[in-house]
XYZ file of N, CA and C in Angstrom:
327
model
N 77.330 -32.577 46.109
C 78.718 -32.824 45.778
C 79.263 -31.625 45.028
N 80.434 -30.865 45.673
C 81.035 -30.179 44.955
C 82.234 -30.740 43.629
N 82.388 -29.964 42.736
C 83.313 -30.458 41.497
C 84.857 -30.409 42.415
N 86.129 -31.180 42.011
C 86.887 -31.110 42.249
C 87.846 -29.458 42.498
N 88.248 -29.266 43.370
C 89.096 -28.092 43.483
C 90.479 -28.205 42.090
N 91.328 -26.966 42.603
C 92.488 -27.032 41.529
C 93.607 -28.307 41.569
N 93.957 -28.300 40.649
C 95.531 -29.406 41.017
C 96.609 -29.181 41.838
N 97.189 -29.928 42.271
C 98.627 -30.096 42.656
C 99.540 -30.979 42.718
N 100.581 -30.812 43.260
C 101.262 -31.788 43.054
C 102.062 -32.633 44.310
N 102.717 -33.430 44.898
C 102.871 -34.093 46.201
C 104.239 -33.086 46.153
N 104.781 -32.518 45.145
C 106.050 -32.277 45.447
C 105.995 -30.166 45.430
N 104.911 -29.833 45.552
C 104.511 -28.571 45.498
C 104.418 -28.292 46.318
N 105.404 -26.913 46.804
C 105.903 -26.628 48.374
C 104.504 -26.093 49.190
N 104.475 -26.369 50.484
C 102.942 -25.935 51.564
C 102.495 -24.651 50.722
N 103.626 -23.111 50.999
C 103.360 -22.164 50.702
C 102.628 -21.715 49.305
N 103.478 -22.444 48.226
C 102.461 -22.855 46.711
C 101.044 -22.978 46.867
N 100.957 -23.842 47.807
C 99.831 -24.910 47.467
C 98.965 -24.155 48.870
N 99.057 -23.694 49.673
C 98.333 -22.353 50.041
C 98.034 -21.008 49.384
N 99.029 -20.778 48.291
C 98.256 -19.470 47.849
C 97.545 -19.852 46.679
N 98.048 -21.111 45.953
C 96.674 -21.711 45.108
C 95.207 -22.132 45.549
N 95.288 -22.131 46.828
C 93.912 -22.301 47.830
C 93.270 -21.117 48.076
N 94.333 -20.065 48.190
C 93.546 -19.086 48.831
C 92.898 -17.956 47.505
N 93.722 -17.882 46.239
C 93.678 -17.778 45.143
C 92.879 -17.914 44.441
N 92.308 -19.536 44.039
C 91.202 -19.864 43.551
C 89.789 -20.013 44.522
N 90.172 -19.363 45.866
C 89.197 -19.922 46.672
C 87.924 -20.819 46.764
N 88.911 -21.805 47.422
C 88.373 -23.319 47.304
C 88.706 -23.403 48.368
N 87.927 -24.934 49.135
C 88.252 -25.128 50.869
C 89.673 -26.432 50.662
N 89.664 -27.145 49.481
C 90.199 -28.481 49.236
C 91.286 -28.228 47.737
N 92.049 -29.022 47.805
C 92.868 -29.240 46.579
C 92.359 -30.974 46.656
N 93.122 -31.026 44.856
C 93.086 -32.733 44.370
C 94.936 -32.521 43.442
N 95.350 -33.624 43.895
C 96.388 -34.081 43.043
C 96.744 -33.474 41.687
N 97.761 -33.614 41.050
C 97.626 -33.528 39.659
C 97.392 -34.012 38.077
N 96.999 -35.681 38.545
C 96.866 -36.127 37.481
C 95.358 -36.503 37.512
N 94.885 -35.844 38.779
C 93.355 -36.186 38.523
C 92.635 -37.050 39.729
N 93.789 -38.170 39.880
C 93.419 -39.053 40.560
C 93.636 -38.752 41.752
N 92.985 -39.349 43.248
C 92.385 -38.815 43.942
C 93.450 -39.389 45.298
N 94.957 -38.928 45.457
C 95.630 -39.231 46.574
C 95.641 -38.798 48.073
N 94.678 -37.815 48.001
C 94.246 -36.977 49.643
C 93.435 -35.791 49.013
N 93.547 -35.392 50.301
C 92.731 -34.005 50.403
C 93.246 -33.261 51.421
N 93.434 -32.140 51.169
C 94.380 -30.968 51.787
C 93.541 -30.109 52.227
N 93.461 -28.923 53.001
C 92.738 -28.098 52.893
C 93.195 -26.737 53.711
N 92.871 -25.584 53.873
C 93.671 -24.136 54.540
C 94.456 -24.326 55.378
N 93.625 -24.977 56.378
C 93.675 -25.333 58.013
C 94.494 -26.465 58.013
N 94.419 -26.911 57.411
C 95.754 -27.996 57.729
C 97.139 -27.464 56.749
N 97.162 -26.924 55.750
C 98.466 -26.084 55.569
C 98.750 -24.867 56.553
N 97.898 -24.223 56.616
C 98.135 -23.061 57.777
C 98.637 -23.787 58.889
N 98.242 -24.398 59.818
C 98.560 -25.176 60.798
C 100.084 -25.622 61.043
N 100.681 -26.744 59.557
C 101.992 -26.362 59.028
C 102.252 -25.567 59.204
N 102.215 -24.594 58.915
C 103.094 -23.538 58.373
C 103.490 -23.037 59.882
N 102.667 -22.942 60.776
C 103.375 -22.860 62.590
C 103.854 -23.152 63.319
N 104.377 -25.062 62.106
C 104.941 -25.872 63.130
C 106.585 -25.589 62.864
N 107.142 -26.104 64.330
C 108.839 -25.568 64.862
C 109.184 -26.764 63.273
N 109.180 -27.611 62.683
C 110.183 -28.079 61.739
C 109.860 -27.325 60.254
N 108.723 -26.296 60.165
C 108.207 -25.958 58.402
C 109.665 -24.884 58.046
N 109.947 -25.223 57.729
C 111.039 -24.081 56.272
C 109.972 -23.834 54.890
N 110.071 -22.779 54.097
C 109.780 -22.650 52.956
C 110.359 -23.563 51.597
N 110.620 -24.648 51.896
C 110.937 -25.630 51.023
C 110.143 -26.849 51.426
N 109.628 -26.855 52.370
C 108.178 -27.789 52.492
C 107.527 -28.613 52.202
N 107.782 -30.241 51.552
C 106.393 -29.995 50.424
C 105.051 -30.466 50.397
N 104.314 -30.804 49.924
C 103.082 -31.462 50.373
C 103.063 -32.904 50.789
N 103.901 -33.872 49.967
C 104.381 -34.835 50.429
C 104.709 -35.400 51.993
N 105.252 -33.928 52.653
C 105.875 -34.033 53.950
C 105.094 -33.971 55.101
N 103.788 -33.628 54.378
C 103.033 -33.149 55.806
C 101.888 -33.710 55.821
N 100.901 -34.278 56.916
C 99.937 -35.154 57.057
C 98.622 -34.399 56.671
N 97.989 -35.609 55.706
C 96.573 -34.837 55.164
C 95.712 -36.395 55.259
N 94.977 -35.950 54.725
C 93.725 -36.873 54.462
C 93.921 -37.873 53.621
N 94.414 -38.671 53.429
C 94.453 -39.932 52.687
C 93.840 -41.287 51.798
N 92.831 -40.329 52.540
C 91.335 -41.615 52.386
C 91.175 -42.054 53.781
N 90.613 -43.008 53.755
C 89.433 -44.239 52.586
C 88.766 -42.828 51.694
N 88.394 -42.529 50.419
C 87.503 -41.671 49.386
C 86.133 -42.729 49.568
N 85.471 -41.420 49.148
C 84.011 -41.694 48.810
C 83.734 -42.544 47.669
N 83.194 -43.340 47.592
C 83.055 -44.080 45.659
C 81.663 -43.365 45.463
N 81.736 -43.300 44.150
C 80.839 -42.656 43.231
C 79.304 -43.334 43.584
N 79.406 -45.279 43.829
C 78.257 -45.769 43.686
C 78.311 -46.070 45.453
N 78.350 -45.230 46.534
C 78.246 -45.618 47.534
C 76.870 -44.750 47.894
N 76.016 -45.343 48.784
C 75.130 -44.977 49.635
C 75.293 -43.850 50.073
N 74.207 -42.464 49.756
C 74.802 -41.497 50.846
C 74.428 -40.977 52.252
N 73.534 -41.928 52.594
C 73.549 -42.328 53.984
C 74.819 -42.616 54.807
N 75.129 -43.905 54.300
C 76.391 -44.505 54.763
C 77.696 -44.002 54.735
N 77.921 -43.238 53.637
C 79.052 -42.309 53.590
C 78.773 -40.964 54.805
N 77.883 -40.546 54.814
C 77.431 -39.355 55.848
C 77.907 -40.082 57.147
N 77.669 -40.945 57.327
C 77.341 -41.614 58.645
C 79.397 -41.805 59.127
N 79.846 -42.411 57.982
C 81.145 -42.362 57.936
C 81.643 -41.360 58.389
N 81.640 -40.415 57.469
C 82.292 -39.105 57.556
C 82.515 -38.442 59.072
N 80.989 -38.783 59.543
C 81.043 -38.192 61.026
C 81.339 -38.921 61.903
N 81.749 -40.516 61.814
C 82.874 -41.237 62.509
C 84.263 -40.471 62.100
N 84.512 -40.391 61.510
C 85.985 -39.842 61.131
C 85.996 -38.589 61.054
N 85.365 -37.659 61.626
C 85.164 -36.222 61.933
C 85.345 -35.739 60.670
N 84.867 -35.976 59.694
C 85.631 -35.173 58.484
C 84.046 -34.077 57.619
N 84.637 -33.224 57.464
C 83.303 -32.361 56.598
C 83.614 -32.463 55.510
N 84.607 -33.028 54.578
C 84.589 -33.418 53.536
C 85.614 -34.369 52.836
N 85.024 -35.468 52.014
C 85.787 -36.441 51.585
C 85.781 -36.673 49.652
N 86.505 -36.821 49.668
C 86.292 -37.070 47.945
C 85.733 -37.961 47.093
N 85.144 -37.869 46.248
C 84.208 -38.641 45.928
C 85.531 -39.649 44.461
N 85.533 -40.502 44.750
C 86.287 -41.164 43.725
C 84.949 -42.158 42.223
N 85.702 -42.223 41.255
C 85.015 -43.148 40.495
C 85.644 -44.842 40.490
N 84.817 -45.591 39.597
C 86.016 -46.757 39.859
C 87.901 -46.675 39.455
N 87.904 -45.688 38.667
C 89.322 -45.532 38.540
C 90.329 -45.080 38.911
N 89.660 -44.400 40.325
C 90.609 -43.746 41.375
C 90.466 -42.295 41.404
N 90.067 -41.735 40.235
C 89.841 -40.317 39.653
C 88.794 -39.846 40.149
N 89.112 -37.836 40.861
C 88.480 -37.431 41.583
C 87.117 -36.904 40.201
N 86.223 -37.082 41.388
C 85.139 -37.109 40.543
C 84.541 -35.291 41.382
N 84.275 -35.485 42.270
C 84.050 -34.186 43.404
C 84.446 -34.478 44.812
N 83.980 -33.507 45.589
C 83.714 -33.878 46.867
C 82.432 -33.876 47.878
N 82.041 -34.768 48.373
C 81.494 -34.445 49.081
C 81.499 -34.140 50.802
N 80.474 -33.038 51.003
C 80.722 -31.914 51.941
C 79.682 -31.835 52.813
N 79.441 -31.577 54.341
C 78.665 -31.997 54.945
C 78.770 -30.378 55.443
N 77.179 -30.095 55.215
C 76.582 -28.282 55.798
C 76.229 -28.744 56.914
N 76.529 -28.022 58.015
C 76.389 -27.773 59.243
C 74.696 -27.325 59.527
């Protein structure tokens, strides 16, 4: 499990919240109050950023990310693995019981 990436915010424009990615180089962002509302990552802001409706006023809010279901802290990590690769995902966030990102976990190829 990696530690949580940097903060952001739902209302922090794509372009922001790409050069804070590319910046702190990290693959993932987490929210800003901690707690764990999606997961973002290069490739899906880059991706944005090509589509015919993106303007530079953008914001994260507007554009489709990862949402969950999150990982819980006391889940199996069998079963979460097994998940993950139903839902094609190489990485999901690991939540505690309080919603708050705890890390992520990340599946090596």
């Amino acid at each position: 499990m990696d530690v949580p990436g940097p903060q952001v915010d739902e209302h922090m424009t794509v372009d922001v919240a790409l050069s804070v990615l590319i910046g702190a180089r990290v693959p993932h962002l987490r929210d800003a109050d901690g707690r764990c509302a999606g997961l973002v990552t290069r490739a899906q802001l880059s991706g944005h950023r090509g589509d015919a409706c993106y303007h530079d006023r953008t914001r994260l809010r507007d554009i489709p990310y990862d949402r969950g279901p999150f990982t819980s802290s006391a889940a199996a990590l069998g079963a979460e693995e097994a998940a993950m690769q139903v839902r094609t995902l190489r990485a999901s966030p690991v939540v505690g019981e309080h919603g708050y990102a705890l890390g992520v976990l990340a599946l090596i190829p």
